[in-house]
């Protein structure tokens, strides 16, 4: 068998903050030549059964997936879990607790936006929510675009939803230790998502990778829609340095908003261990 190259192990459906259903994503991934796919909704695995079935119907391999929100040294970091048992109770319970508090946070976000004259943002964002337990900043961004307050979601994040801006509410997510142990305890592998996104200092980034590795984390995203070509090379080197397997994923959310289409990024640089080789026995 020829080795898998077109693996896309990061994207979002209506079960979190994507705009397409798991079945529509599977169809799109398959049309783009994806050989191995994973749906990685934020803090939620409610779409896993549907995604696995749809992958099978299109003849694609499937790995279970999720993307857990973590607070590490005061910053939000995302940890992708792959190849776990989606029926694992500790994982399910941990994710449920991580989702808890999103509604309260959303109400506070809405209050912050009201103070700068944007009324009804909570109700407005809710109209875009597919899963009531998973109201996210993305849904607020869609509402502000729909209302004509901003032209596109990126602009909403820049002006309203990031640190120091009126709709930003600091939030405490899962610990790195818990997120990694929920994933590995369910037989899966933990992967640091889009490391370049965190804008860490070199010392902070070293601390993240060192602690992640010590906790049993096994992978890092090298080729992702959130990285530049230069960053592929930087994180390929980091993966080798820390002895981590490498992952590849578009982080696709929506045909209208995402700049990176499913299954279209460059393949992993050579000299890396693809995480899907290590997870071969978990492929459905
Ligand atoms: P939350 O989990 O509610 O804090 O929302 C985080 C989500 O917001 C991420 O997963 C992205 O989908 C989205 N996001 C974050 N920053 C941006 C940005 N600058 N432009 C567009 N979407 C963003
Ligand atoms: Mn998202
Ligand atoms: Mn992310
Ligand atoms: Mn993501």
PDB file of N, CA and C and ligand atoms in Angstrom, residues 12 17 42 67 69 78 102 105 135-138 153-154 157 173 197 253, ligand 1:
ATOM      1  N   UNK A  12     -13.998  21.597  11.667  1.00  0.00           N
ATOM      2  CA  UNK A  12     -15.133  21.827  12.576  1.00  0.00           C
ATOM      3  C   UNK A  12     -16.468  21.760  11.847  1.00  0.00           C
ATOM      4  N   UNK A  17     -18.206  25.108  15.962  1.00  0.00           N
ATOM      5  CA  UNK A  17     -18.345  26.414  15.311  1.00  0.00           C
ATOM      6  C   UNK A  17     -18.145  26.383  13.799  1.00  0.00           C
ATOM      7  N   UNK A  42     -14.623  21.605  18.675  1.00  0.00           N
ATOM      8  CA  UNK A  42     -14.147  22.165  19.950  1.00  0.00           C
ATOM      9  C   UNK A  42     -14.875  21.518  21.129  1.00  0.00           C
ATOM     10  N   UNK A  67     -10.934  18.973  19.648  1.00  0.00           N
ATOM     11  CA  UNK A  67      -9.946  20.029  19.913  1.00  0.00           C
ATOM     12  C   UNK A  67     -10.307  20.652  21.251  1.00  0.00           C
ATOM     13  N   UNK A  69     -10.046  23.064  24.506  1.00  0.00           N
ATOM     14  CA  UNK A  69      -9.588  24.397  24.941  1.00  0.00           C
ATOM     15  C   UNK A  69      -8.904  24.250  26.294  1.00  0.00           C
ATOM     16  N   UNK A  78      -4.853  25.215  22.268  1.00  0.00           N
ATOM     17  CA  UNK A  78      -5.740  24.147  21.816  1.00  0.00           C
ATOM     18  C   UNK A  78      -4.978  22.829  21.674  1.00  0.00           C
ATOM     19  N   UNK A 102     -19.605  28.168  29.036  1.00  0.00           N
ATOM     20  CA  UNK A 102     -19.608  28.921  27.773  1.00  0.00           C
ATOM     21  C   UNK A 102     -20.815  29.858  27.695  1.00  0.00           C
ATOM     22  N   UNK A 105     -20.236  32.866  29.929  1.00  0.00           N
ATOM     23  CA  UNK A 105     -19.226  33.704  29.266  1.00  0.00           C
ATOM     24  C   UNK A 105     -19.860  34.482  28.116  1.00  0.00           C
ATOM     25  N   UNK A 135     -21.701  27.632  22.426  1.00  0.00           N
ATOM     26  CA  UNK A 135     -21.699  28.987  21.876  1.00  0.00           C
ATOM     27  C   UNK A 135     -20.275  29.526  21.964  1.00  0.00           C
ATOM     28  N   UNK A 136     -19.757  30.004  20.828  1.00  0.00           N
ATOM     29  CA  UNK A 136     -18.352  30.420  20.796  1.00  0.00           C
ATOM     30  C   UNK A 136     -18.221  31.818  20.206  1.00  0.00           C
ATOM     31  N   UNK A 137     -17.020  32.347  20.283  1.00  0.00           N
ATOM     32  CA  UNK A 137     -16.768  33.678  19.720  1.00  0.00           C
ATOM     33  C   UNK A 137     -17.096  33.707  18.229  1.00  0.00           C
ATOM     34  N   UNK A 138     -16.906  32.566  17.558  1.00  0.00           N
ATOM     35  CA  UNK A 138     -17.197  32.495  16.122  1.00  0.00           C
ATOM     36  C   UNK A 138     -18.657  32.857  15.828  1.00  0.00           C
ATOM     37  N   UNK A 153     -15.375  38.107   9.479  1.00  0.00           N
ATOM     38  CA  UNK A 153     -15.188  37.625  10.852  1.00  0.00           C
ATOM     39  C   UNK A 153     -13.830  38.036  11.434  1.00  0.00           C
ATOM     40  N   UNK A 154     -12.806  38.034  10.615  1.00  0.00           N
ATOM     41  CA  UNK A 154     -11.482  38.446  11.081  1.00  0.00           C
ATOM     42  C   UNK A 154     -11.501  39.838  11.691  1.00  0.00           C
ATOM     43  N   UNK A 157     -13.043  39.799  15.166  1.00  0.00           N
ATOM     44  CA  UNK A 157     -12.090  39.355  16.188  1.00  0.00           C
ATOM     45  C   UNK A 157     -11.134  40.494  16.546  1.00  0.00           C
ATOM     46  N   UNK A 173     -10.167  27.573  30.964  1.00  0.00           N
ATOM     47  CA  UNK A 173     -10.526  26.318  30.302  1.00  0.00           C
ATOM     48  C   UNK A 173      -9.915  25.142  31.072  1.00  0.00           C
ATOM     49  N   UNK A 197       0.116  30.047  16.440  1.00  0.00           N
ATOM     50  CA  UNK A 197      -0.988  30.966  16.747  1.00  0.00           C
ATOM     51  C   UNK A 197      -0.877  31.621  18.120  1.00  0.00           C
ATOM     52  N   UNK A 253     -13.534  25.651   8.704  1.00  0.00           N
ATOM     53  CA  UNK A 253     -14.758  25.955   9.460  1.00  0.00           C
ATOM     54  C   UNK A 253     -15.968  26.175   8.557  1.00  0.00           C
TER      55      UNK A 253
HETATM   56  P1  LIG B   1     -13.832  30.365  21.553  1.00  0.00           P
HETATM   57  O1  LIG B   1     -13.549  28.892  21.762  1.00  0.00           O
HETATM   58  O2  LIG B   1     -15.268  30.718  21.837  1.00  0.00           O
HETATM   59  O3  LIG B   1     -12.872  31.248  22.295  1.00  0.00           O
HETATM   60  O4  LIG B   1     -13.646  30.662  19.996  1.00  0.00           O
HETATM   61  C1  LIG B   1     -12.433  30.347  19.372  1.00  0.00           C
HETATM   62  C2  LIG B   1     -12.643  30.232  17.875  1.00  0.00           C
HETATM   63  O5  LIG B   1     -12.708  31.514  17.296  1.00  0.00           O
HETATM   64  C3  LIG B   1     -11.477  29.570  17.156  1.00  0.00           C
HETATM   65  O6  LIG B   1     -11.594  28.181  17.184  1.00  0.00           O
HETATM   66  C4  LIG B   1     -11.638  30.094  15.742  1.00  0.00           C
HETATM   67  O7  LIG B   1     -12.600  29.330  15.057  1.00  0.00           O
HETATM   68  C5  LIG B   1     -12.201  31.477  15.960  1.00  0.00           C
HETATM   69  N1  LIG B   1     -11.181  32.531  15.812  1.00  0.00           N
HETATM   70  C6  LIG B   1     -10.239  32.902  16.712  1.00  0.00           C
HETATM   71  N2  LIG B   1      -9.523  33.954  16.246  1.00  0.00           N
HETATM   72  C7  LIG B   1     -10.023  34.257  15.021  1.00  0.00           C
HETATM   73  C8  LIG B   1      -9.737  35.254  14.024  1.00  0.00           C
HETATM   74  N3  LIG B   1      -8.774  36.152  14.196  1.00  0.00           N
HETATM   75  N4  LIG B   1     -10.483  35.246  12.890  1.00  0.00           N
HETATM   76  C9  LIG B   1     -11.475  34.348  12.715  1.00  0.00           C
HETATM   77  N5  LIG B   1     -11.788  33.402  13.611  1.00  0.00           N
HETATM   78  C10 LIG B   1     -11.083  33.348  14.750  1.00  0.00           C
END
